[in-house]
C-alpha positions as YAML, in Angstrom:
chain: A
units: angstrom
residues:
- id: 1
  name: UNK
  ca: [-10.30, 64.57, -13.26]
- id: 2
  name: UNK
  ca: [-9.49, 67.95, -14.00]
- id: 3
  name: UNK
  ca: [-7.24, 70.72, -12.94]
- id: 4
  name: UNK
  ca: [-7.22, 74.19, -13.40]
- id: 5
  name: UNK
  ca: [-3.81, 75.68, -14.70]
- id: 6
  name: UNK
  ca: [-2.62, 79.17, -12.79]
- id: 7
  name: UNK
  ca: [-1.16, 80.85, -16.30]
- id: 8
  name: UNK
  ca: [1.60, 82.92, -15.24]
- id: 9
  name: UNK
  ca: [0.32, 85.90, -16.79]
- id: 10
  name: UNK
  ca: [-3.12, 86.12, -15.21]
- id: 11
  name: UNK
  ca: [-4.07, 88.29, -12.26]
- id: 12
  name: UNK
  ca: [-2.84, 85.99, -9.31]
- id: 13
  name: UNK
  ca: [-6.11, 87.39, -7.33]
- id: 14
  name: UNK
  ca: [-7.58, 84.55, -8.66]
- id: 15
  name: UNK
  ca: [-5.07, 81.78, -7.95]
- id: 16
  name: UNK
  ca: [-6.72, 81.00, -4.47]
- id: 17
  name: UNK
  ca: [-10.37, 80.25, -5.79]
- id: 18
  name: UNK
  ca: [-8.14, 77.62, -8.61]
- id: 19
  name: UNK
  ca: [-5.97, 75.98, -5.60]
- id: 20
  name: UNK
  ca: [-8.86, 75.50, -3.28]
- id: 21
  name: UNK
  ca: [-10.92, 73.88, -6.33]
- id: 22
  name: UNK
  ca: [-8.19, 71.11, -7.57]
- id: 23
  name: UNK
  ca: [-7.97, 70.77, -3.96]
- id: 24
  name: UNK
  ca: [-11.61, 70.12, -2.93]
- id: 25
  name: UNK
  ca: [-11.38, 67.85, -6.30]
- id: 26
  name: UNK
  ca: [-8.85, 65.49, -5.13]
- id: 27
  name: UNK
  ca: [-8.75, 66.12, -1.13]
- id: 28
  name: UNK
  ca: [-9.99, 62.56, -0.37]
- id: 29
  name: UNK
  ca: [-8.95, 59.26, -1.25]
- id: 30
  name: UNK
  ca: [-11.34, 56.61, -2.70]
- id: 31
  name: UNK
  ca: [-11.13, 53.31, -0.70]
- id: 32
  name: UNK
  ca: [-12.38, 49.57, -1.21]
- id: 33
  name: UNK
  ca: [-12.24, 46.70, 1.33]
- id: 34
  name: UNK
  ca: [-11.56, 43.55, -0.65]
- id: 35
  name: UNK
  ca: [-11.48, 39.64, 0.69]
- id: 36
  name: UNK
  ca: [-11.18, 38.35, -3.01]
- id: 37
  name: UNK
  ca: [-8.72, 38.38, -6.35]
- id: 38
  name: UNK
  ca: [-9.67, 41.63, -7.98]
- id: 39
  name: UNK
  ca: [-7.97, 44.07, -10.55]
- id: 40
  name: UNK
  ca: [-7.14, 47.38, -9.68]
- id: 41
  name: UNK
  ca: [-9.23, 50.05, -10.60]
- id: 42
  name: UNK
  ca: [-11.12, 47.82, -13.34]
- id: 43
  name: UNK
  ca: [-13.42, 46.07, -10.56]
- id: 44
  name: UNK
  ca: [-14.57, 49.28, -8.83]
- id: 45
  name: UNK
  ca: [-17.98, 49.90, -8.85]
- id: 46
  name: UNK
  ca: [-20.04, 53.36, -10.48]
- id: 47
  name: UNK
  ca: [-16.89, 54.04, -11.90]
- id: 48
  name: UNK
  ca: [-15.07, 55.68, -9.28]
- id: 49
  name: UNK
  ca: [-11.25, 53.64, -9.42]
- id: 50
  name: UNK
  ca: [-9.86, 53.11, -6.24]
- id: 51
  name: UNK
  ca: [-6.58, 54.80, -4.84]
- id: 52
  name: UNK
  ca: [-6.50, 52.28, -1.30]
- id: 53
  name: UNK
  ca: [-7.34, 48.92, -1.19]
- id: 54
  name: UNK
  ca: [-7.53, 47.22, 2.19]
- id: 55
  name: UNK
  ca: [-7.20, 43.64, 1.84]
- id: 56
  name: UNK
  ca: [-8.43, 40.64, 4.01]
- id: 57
  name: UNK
  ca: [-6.60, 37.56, 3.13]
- id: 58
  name: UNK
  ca: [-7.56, 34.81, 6.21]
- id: 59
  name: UNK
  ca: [-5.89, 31.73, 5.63]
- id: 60
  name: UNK
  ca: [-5.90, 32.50, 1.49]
- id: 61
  name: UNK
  ca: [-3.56, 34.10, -1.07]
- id: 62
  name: UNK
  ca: [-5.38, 37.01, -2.64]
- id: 63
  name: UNK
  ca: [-4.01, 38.07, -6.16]
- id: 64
  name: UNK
  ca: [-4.10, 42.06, -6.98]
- id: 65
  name: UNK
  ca: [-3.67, 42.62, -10.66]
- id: 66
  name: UNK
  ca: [-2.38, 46.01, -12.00]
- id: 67
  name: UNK
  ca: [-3.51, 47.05, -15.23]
- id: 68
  name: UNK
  ca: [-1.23, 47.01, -18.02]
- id: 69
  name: UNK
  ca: [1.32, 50.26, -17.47]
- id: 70
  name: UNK
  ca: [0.05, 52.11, -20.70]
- id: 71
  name: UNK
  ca: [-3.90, 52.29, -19.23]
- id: 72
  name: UNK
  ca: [-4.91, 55.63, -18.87]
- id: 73
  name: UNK
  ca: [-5.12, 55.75, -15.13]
- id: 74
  name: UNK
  ca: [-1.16, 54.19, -14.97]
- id: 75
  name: UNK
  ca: [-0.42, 56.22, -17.55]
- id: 76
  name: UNK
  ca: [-1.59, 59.29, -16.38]
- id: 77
  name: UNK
  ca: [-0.06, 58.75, -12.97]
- id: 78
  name: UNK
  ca: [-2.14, 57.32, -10.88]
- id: 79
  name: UNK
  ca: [-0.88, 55.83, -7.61]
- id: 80
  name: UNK
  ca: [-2.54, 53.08, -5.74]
- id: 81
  name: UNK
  ca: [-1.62, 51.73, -2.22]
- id: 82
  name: UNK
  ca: [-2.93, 48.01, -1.05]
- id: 83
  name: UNK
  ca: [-2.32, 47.19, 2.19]
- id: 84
  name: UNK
  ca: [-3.09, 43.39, 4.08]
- id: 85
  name: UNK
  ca: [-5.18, 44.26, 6.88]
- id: 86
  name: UNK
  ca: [-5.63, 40.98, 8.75]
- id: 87
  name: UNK
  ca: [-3.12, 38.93, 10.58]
- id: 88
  name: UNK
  ca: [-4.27, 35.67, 9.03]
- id: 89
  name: UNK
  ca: [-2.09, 33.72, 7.44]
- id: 90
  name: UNK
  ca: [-2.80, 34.48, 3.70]
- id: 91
  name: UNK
  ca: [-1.29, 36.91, 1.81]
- id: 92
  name: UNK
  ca: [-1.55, 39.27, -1.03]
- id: 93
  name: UNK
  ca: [0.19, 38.65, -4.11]
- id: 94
  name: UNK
  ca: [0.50, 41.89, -6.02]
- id: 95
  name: UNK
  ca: [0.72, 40.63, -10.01]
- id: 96
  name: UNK
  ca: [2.17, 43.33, -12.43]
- id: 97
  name: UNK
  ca: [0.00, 42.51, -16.28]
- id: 98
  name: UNK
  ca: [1.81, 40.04, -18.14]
- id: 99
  name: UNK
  ca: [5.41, 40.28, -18.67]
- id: 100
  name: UNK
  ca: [5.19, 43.84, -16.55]
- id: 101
  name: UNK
  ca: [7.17, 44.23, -14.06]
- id: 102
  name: UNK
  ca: [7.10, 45.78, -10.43]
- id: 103
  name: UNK
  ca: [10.42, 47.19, -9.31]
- id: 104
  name: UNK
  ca: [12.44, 44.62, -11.32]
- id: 105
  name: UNK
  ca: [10.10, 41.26, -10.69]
- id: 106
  name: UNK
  ca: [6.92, 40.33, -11.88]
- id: 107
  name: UNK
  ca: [5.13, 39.88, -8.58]
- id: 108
  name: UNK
  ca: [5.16, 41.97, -5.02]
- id: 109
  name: UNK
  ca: [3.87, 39.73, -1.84]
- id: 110
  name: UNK
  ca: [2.29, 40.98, 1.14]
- id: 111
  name: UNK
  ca: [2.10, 38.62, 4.11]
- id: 112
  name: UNK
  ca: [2.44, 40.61, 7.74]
- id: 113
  name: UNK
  ca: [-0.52, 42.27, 8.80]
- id: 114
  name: UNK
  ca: [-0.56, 46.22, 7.73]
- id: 115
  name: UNK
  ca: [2.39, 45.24, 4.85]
- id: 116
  name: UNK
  ca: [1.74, 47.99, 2.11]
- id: 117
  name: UNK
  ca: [2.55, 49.15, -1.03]
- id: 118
  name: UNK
  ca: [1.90, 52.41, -2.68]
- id: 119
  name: UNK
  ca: [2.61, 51.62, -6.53]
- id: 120
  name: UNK
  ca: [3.10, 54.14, -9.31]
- id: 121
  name: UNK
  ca: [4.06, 53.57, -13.39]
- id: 122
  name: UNK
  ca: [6.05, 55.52, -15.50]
- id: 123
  name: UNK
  ca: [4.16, 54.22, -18.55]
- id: 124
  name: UNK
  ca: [6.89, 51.32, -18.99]
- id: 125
  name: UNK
  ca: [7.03, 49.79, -15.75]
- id: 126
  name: UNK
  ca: [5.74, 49.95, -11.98]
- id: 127
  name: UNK
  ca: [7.30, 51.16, -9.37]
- id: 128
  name: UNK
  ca: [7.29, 50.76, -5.76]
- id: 129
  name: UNK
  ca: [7.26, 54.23, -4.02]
- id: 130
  name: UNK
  ca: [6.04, 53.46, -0.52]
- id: 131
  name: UNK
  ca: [6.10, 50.38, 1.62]
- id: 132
  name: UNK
  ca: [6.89, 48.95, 4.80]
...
């Protein structure tokens, strides 16, 4: 994705045809329904990465995996919400890579219908910046 930088020297006449273009770029968010262990943004398909994840879970435990924090997309910023959408009585298991960690643990668990988590990395760790 790129963005087009307002330089503070330019004519600012222009500045509203560069904010309503990174807007139209990013004005939507790219969502996946998902009843099975996946990893984020890896497992999308035609290479569009995900930034929502609705999860159905049934009677299971569904495993999320988060790439490793120095990926590009983590890297770079990238948030990514999941969210268990079902009331079964499963739940989502949110795994930070290896030894990673998500606000201090290794793991973040999901089990009421509509729990969330909007997740974010700093390049060292992740970071829980939304939930309920």
């Amino acid at each position: 994705m790129t963005y087009s930088e307002l330089n503070p020297t330019e004519n600012l006449s222009s500045a509203p045809d560069k904010l309503n273009g990174n807007f139209r770029k990013r004005s939507f968010l790219n969502v996946a329904a998902k009843s099975a262990d996946f990893t984020v943004w890896t497992d999308d398909t035609a290479g569009v990465p995900k930034d929502v994840y609705l999860v159905t879970t049934a009677a299971s435990t569904i495993t999320v995996t988060l790439p490793t924090v120095a990926s590009g997309d983590a890297l770079n910023g990238r948030a990514v919400t999941i969210m268990k959408v079902d009331s079964g009585a499963g739940s989502v298991s949110i795994d930070a890579d290896g030894s990673e960690e998500i606000n201090g643990a290794t793991t973040k668990s999901l089990s009421s219908q509509y729990d969330f988590a909007t997740i974010v990395s700093d390049g060292v760790a992740w970071y829980i910046v939304g939930n309920n």
